[in-house]
PDB file of C-alpha atoms and ligand atoms in Angstrom:
ATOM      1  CA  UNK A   1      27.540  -3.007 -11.435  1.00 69.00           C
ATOM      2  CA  UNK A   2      24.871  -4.755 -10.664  1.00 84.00           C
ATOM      3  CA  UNK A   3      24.806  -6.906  -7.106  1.00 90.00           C
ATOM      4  CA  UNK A   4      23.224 -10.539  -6.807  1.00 95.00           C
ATOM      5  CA  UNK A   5      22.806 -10.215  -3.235  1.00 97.00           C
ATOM      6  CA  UNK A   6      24.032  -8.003  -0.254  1.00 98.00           C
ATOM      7  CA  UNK A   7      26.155  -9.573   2.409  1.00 98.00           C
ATOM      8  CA  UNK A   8      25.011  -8.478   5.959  1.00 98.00           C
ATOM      9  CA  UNK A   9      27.548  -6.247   6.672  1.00 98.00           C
ATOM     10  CA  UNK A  10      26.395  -4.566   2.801  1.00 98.00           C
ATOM     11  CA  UNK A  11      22.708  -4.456   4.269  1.00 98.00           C
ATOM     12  CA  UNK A  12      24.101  -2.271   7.374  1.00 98.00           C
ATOM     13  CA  UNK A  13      25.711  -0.236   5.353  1.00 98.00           C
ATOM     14  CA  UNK A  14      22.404  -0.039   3.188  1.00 98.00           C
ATOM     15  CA  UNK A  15      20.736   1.253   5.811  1.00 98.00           C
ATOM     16  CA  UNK A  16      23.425   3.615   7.069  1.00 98.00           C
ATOM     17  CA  UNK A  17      23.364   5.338   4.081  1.00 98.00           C
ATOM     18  CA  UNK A  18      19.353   5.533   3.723  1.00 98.00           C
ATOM     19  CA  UNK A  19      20.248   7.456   7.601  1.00 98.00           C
ATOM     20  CA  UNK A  20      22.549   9.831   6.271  1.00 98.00           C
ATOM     21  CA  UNK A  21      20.226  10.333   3.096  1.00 98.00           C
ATOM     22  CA  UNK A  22      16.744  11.256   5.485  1.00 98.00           C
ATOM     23  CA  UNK A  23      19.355  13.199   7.409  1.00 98.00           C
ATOM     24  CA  UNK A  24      20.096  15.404   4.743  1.00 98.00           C
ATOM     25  CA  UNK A  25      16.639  15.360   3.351  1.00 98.00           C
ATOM     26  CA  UNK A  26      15.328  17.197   6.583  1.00 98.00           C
ATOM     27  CA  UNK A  27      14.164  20.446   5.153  1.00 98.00           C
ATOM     28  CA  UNK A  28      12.430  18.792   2.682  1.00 97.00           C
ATOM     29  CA  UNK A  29      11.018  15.950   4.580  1.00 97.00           C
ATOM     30  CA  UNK A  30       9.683  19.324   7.440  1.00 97.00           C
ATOM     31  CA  UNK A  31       8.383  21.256   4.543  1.00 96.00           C
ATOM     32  CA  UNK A  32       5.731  18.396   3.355  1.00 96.00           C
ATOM     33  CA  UNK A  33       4.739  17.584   6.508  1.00 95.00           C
ATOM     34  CA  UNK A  34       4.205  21.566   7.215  1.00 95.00           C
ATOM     35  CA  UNK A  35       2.104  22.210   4.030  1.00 95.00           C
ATOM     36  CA  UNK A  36      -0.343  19.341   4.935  1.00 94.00           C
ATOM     37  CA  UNK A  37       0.616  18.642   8.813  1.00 91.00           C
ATOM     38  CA  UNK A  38       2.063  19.787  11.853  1.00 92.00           C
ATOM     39  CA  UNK A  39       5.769  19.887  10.256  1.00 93.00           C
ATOM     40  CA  UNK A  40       7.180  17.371  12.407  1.00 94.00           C
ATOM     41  CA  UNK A  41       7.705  15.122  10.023  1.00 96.00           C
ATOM     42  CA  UNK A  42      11.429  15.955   9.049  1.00 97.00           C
ATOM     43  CA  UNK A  43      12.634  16.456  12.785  1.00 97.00           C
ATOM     44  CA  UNK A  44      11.508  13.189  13.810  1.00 97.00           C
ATOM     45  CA  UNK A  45      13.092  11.138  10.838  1.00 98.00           C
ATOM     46  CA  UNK A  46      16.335  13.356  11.465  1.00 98.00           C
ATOM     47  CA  UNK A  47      15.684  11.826  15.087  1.00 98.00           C
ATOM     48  CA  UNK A  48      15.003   8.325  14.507  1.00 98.00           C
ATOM     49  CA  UNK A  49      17.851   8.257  11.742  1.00 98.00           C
ATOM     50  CA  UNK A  50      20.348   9.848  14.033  1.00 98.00           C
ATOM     51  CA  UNK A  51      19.338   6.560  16.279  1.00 98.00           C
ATOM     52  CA  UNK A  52      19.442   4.102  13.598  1.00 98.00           C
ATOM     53  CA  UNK A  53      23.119   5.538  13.165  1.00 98.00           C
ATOM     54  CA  UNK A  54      24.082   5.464  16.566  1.00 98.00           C
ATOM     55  CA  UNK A  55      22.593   1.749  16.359  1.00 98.00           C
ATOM     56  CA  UNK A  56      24.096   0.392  13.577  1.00 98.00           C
ATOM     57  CA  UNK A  57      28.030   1.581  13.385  1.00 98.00           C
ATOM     58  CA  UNK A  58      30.225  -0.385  13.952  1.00 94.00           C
ATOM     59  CA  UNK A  59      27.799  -3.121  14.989  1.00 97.00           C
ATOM     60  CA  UNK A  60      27.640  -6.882  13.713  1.00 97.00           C
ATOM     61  CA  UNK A  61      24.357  -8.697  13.088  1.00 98.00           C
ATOM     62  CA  UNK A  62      23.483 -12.128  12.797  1.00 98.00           C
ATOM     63  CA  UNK A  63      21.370 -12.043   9.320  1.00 98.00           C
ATOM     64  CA  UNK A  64      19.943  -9.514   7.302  1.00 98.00           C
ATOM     65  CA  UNK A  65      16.369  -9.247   8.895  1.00 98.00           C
ATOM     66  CA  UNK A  66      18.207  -8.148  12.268  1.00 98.00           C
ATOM     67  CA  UNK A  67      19.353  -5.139  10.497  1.00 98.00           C
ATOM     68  CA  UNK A  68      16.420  -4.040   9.662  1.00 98.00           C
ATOM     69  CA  UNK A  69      14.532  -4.861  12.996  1.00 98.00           C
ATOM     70  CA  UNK A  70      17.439  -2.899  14.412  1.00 98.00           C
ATOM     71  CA  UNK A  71      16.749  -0.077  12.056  1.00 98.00           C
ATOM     72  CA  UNK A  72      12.900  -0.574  12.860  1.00 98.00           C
ATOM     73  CA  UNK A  73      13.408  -0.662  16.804  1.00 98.00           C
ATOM     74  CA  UNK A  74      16.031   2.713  16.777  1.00 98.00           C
ATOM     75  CA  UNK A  75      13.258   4.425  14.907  1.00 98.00           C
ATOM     76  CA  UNK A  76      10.400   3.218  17.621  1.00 97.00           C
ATOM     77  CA  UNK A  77      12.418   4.150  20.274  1.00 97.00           C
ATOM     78  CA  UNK A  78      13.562   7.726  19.532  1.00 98.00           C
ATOM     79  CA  UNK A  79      11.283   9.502  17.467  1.00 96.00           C
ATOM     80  CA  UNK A  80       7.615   9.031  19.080  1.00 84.00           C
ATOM     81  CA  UNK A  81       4.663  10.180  17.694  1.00 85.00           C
ATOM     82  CA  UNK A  82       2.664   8.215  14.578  1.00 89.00           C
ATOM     83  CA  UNK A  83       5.492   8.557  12.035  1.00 91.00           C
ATOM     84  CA  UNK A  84       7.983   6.671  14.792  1.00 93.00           C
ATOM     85  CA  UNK A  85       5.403   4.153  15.624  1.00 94.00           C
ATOM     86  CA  UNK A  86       4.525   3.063  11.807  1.00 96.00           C
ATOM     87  CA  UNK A  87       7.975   3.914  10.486  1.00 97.00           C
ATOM     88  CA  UNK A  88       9.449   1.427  13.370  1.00 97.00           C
ATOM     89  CA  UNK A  89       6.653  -1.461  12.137  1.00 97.00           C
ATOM     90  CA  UNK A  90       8.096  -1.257   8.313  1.00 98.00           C
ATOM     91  CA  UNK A  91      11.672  -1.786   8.979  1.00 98.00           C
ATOM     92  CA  UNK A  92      10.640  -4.363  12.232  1.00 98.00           C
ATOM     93  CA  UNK A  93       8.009  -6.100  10.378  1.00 98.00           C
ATOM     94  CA  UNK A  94       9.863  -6.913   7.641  1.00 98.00           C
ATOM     95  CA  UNK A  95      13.174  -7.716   8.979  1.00 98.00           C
ATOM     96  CA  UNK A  96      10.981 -10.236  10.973  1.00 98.00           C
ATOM     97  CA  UNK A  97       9.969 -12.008   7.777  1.00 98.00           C
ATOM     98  CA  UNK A  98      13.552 -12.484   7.019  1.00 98.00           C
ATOM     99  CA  UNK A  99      15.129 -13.258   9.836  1.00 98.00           C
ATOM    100  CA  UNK A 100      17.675 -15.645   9.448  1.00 97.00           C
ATOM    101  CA  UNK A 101      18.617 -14.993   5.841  1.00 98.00           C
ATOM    102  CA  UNK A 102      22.778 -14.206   5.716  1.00 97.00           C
ATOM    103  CA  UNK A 103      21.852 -12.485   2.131  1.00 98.00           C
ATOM    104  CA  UNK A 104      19.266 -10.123   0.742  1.00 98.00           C
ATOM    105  CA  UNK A 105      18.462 -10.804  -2.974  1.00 98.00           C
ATOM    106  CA  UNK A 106      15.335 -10.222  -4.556  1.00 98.00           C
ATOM    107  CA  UNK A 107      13.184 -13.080  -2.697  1.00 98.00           C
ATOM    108  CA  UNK A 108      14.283 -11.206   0.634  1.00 98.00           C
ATOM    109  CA  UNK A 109      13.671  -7.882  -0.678  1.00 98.00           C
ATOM    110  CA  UNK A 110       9.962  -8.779  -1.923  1.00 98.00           C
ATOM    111  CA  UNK A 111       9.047 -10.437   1.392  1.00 98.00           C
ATOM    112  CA  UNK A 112      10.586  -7.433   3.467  1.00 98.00           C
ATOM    113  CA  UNK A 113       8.472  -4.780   1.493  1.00 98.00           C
ATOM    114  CA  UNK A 114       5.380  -7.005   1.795  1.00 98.00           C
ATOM    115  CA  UNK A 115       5.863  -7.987   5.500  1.00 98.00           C
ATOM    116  CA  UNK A 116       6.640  -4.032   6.513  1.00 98.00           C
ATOM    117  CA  UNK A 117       3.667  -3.069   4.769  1.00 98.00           C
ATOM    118  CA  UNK A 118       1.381  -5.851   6.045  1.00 98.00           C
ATOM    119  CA  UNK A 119       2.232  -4.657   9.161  1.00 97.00           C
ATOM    120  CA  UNK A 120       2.029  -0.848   8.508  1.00 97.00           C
ATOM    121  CA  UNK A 121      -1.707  -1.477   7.092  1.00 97.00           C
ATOM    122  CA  UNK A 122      -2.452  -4.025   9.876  1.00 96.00           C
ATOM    123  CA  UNK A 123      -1.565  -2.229  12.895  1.00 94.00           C
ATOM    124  CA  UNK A 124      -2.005   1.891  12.062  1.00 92.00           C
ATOM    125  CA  UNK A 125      -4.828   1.062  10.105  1.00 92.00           C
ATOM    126  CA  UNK A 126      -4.522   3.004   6.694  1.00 95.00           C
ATOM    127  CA  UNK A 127      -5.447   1.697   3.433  1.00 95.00           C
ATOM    128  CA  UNK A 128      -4.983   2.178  -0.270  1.00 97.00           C
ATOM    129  CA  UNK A 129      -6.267   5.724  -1.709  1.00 96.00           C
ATOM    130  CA  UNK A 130      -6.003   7.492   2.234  1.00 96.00           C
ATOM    131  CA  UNK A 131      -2.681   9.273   1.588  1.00 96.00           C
ATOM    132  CA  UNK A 132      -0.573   8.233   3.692  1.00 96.00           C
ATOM    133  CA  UNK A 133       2.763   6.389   3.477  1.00 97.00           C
ATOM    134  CA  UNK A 134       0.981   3.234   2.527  1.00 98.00           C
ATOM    135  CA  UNK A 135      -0.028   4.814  -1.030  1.00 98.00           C
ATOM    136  CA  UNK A 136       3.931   4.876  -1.411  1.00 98.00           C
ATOM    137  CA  UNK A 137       4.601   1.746   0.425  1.00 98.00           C
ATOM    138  CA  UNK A 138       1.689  -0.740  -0.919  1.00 98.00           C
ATOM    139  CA  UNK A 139       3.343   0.228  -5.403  1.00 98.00           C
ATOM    140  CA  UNK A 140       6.934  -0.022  -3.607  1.00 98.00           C
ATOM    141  CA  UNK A 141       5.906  -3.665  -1.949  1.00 98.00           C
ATOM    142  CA  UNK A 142       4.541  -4.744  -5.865  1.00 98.00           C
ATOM    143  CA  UNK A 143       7.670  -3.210  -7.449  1.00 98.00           C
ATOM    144  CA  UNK A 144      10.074  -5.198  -5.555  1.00 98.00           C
ATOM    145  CA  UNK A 145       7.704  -8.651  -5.999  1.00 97.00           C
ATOM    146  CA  UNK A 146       7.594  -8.040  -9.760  1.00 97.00           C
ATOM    147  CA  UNK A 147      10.923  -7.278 -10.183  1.00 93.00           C
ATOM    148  CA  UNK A 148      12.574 -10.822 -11.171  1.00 81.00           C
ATOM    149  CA  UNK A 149      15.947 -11.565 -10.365  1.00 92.00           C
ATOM    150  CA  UNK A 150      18.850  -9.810  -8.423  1.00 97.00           C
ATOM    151  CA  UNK A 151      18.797  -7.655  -5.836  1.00 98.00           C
ATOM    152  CA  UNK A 152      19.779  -4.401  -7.642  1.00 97.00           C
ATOM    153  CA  UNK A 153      16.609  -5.289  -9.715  1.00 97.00           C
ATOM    154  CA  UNK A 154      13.998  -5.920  -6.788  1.00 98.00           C
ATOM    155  CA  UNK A 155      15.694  -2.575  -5.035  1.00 98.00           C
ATOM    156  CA  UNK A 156      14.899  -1.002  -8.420  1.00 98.00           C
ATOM    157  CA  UNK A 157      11.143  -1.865  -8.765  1.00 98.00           C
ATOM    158  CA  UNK A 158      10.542  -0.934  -5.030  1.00 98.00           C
ATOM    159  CA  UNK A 159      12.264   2.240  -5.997  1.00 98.00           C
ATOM    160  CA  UNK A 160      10.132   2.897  -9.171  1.00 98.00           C
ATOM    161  CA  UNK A 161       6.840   1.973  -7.473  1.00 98.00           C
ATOM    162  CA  UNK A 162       7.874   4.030  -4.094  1.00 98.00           C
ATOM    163  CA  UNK A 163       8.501   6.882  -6.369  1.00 98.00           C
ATOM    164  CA  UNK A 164       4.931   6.305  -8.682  1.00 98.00           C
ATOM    165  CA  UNK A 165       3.286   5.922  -5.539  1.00 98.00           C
ATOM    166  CA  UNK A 166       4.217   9.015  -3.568  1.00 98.00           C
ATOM    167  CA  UNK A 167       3.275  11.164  -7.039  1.00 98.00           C
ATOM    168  CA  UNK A 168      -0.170   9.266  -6.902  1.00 97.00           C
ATOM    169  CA  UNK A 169      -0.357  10.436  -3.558  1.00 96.00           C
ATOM    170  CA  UNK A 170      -0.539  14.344  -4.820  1.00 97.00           C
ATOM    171  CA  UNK A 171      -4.317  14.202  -6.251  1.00 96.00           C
ATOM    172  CA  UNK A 172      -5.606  11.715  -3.387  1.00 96.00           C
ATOM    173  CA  UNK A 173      -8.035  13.486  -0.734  1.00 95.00           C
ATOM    174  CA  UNK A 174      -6.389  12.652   2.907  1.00 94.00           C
ATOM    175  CA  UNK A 175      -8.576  10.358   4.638  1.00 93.00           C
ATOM    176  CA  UNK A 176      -6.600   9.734   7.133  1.00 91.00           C
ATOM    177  CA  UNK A 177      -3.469  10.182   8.813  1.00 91.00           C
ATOM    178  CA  UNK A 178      -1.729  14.096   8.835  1.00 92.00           C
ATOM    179  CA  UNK A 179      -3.971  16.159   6.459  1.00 92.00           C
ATOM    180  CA  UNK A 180      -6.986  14.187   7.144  1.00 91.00           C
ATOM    181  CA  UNK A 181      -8.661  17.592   8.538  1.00 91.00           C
ATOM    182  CA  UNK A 182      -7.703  19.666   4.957  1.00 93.00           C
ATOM    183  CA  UNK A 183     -10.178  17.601   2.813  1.00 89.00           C
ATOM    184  CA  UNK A 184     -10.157  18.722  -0.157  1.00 91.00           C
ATOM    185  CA  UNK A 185      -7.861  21.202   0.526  1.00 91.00           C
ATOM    186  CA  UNK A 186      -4.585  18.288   0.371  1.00 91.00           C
ATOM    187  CA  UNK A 187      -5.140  17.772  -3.300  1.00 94.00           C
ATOM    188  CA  UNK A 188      -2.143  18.520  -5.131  1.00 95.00           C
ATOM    189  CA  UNK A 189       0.703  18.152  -2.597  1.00 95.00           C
ATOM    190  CA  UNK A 190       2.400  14.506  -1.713  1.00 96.00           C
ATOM    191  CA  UNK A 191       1.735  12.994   1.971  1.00 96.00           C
ATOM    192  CA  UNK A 192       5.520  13.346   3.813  1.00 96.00           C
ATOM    193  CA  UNK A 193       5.500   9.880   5.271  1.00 97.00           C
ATOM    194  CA  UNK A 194       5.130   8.956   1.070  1.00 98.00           C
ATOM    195  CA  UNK A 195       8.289  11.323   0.473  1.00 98.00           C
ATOM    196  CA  UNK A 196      10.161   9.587   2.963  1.00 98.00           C
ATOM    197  CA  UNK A 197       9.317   6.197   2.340  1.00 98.00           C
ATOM    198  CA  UNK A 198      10.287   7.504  -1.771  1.00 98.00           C
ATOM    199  CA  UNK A 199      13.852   8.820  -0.502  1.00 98.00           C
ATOM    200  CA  UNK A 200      14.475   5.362   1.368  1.00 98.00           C
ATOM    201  CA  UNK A 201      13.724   3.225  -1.325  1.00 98.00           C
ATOM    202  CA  UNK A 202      15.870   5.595  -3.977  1.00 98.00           C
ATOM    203  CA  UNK A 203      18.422   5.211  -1.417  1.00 98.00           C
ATOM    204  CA  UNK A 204      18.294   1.319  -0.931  1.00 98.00           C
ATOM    205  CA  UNK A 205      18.173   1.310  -4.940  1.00 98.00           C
ATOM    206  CA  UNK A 206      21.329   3.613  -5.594  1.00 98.00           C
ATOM    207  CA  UNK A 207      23.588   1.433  -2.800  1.00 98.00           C
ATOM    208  CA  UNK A 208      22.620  -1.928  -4.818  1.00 97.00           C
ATOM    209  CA  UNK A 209      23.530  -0.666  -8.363  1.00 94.00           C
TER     210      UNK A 209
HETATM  211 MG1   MG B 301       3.568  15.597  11.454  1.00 62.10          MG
END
């Protein structure tokens, strides 16, 4: 049924099952990153998901955002390399932007997927058409905004454009970021950090319905 909002304690256990989810995505998550990068990709979200775990059982939070910059600051922490850094700015950017709410609906859902990827874009530097996480991220961010309503909804469209952008991804030419090297060459396959950011949103979406 679908949810108006998420209570706090609903948001941690959002996030706990988006852990278990990249957890048990691992092979997949290493074999994207191994056809266009280094394969590291799945080992460090295993990583940095094992952290958010340890992190967030159990725990109590004072408002939604500080779940997420909890999630954010586990994945910072733990994983290294660039997927830990930009991975940690998402989930601590945007829980910034709503820190303080005791609910997430849809209006704290938008500004979450529009805050993490401000900061994504902002501070690792990738834009639109690169193939990267952001070509997931950027659709996801505009799903969730034009999604009116509740929060199953706005967890929906972020889901739907995560999804539409990590297939986009495929014919893109890396410009930067893990297959930037393979030119031509990383037509055809999806850019990892785009698959994970996919899995989390499906995730978020299947909790909230
Ligand atoms: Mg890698």
């Amino acid at each position: 049924m679908a949810k108006e909002t998420l209570s706090i304690n609903e948001t941690r256990d959002m996030m706990l099952a988006v852990a278990d989810k990249i957890i048990e995505s691992e092979p997949i998550l290493s074999e994207a990153d191994r056809a266009l990068g280094d394969g590291d990709h799945g080992v460090g979200m295993e990583r940095g998901m094992n952290a958010v775990k340890e992190a967030l059982e159990g725990e109590d939070f004072a408002c939604v955002g500080k779940v997420f910059m909890g999630v954010g600051m586990a994945m910072m922490s733990s994983m290294g390399g660039a997927s830990g850094a930009v991975f940690g700015m998402l989930f601590r950017g945007g829980g910034k932007a709503i820190k303080g709410s005791e609910t997430l609906g849809a209006a704290e859902v938008a500004s979450f997927f529009k805050a993490g990827t401000d900061e994504v874009m902002t501070k690792g530097g990738a834009k639109a058409g690169d193939k990267t996480m952001v070509d997931a991220l950027l659709p996801c961010a505009e799903g969730a905004a034009a999604a009116q309503g509740n929060v199953s909804e706005a967890l929906a469209g972020a889901a739907a454009g995560a999804e539409a952008g990590k297939e986009a991804s495929k014919a893109m030419i890396a410009t930067m970021g893990r297959a930037k090297t393979l030119g031509e060459k990383s037509i055809g396959l999806p850019d990892a950090g785009a698959v994970s950011v996919s899995i989390i949103a499906a995730t978020m979406r299947d909790f909230a319905a």
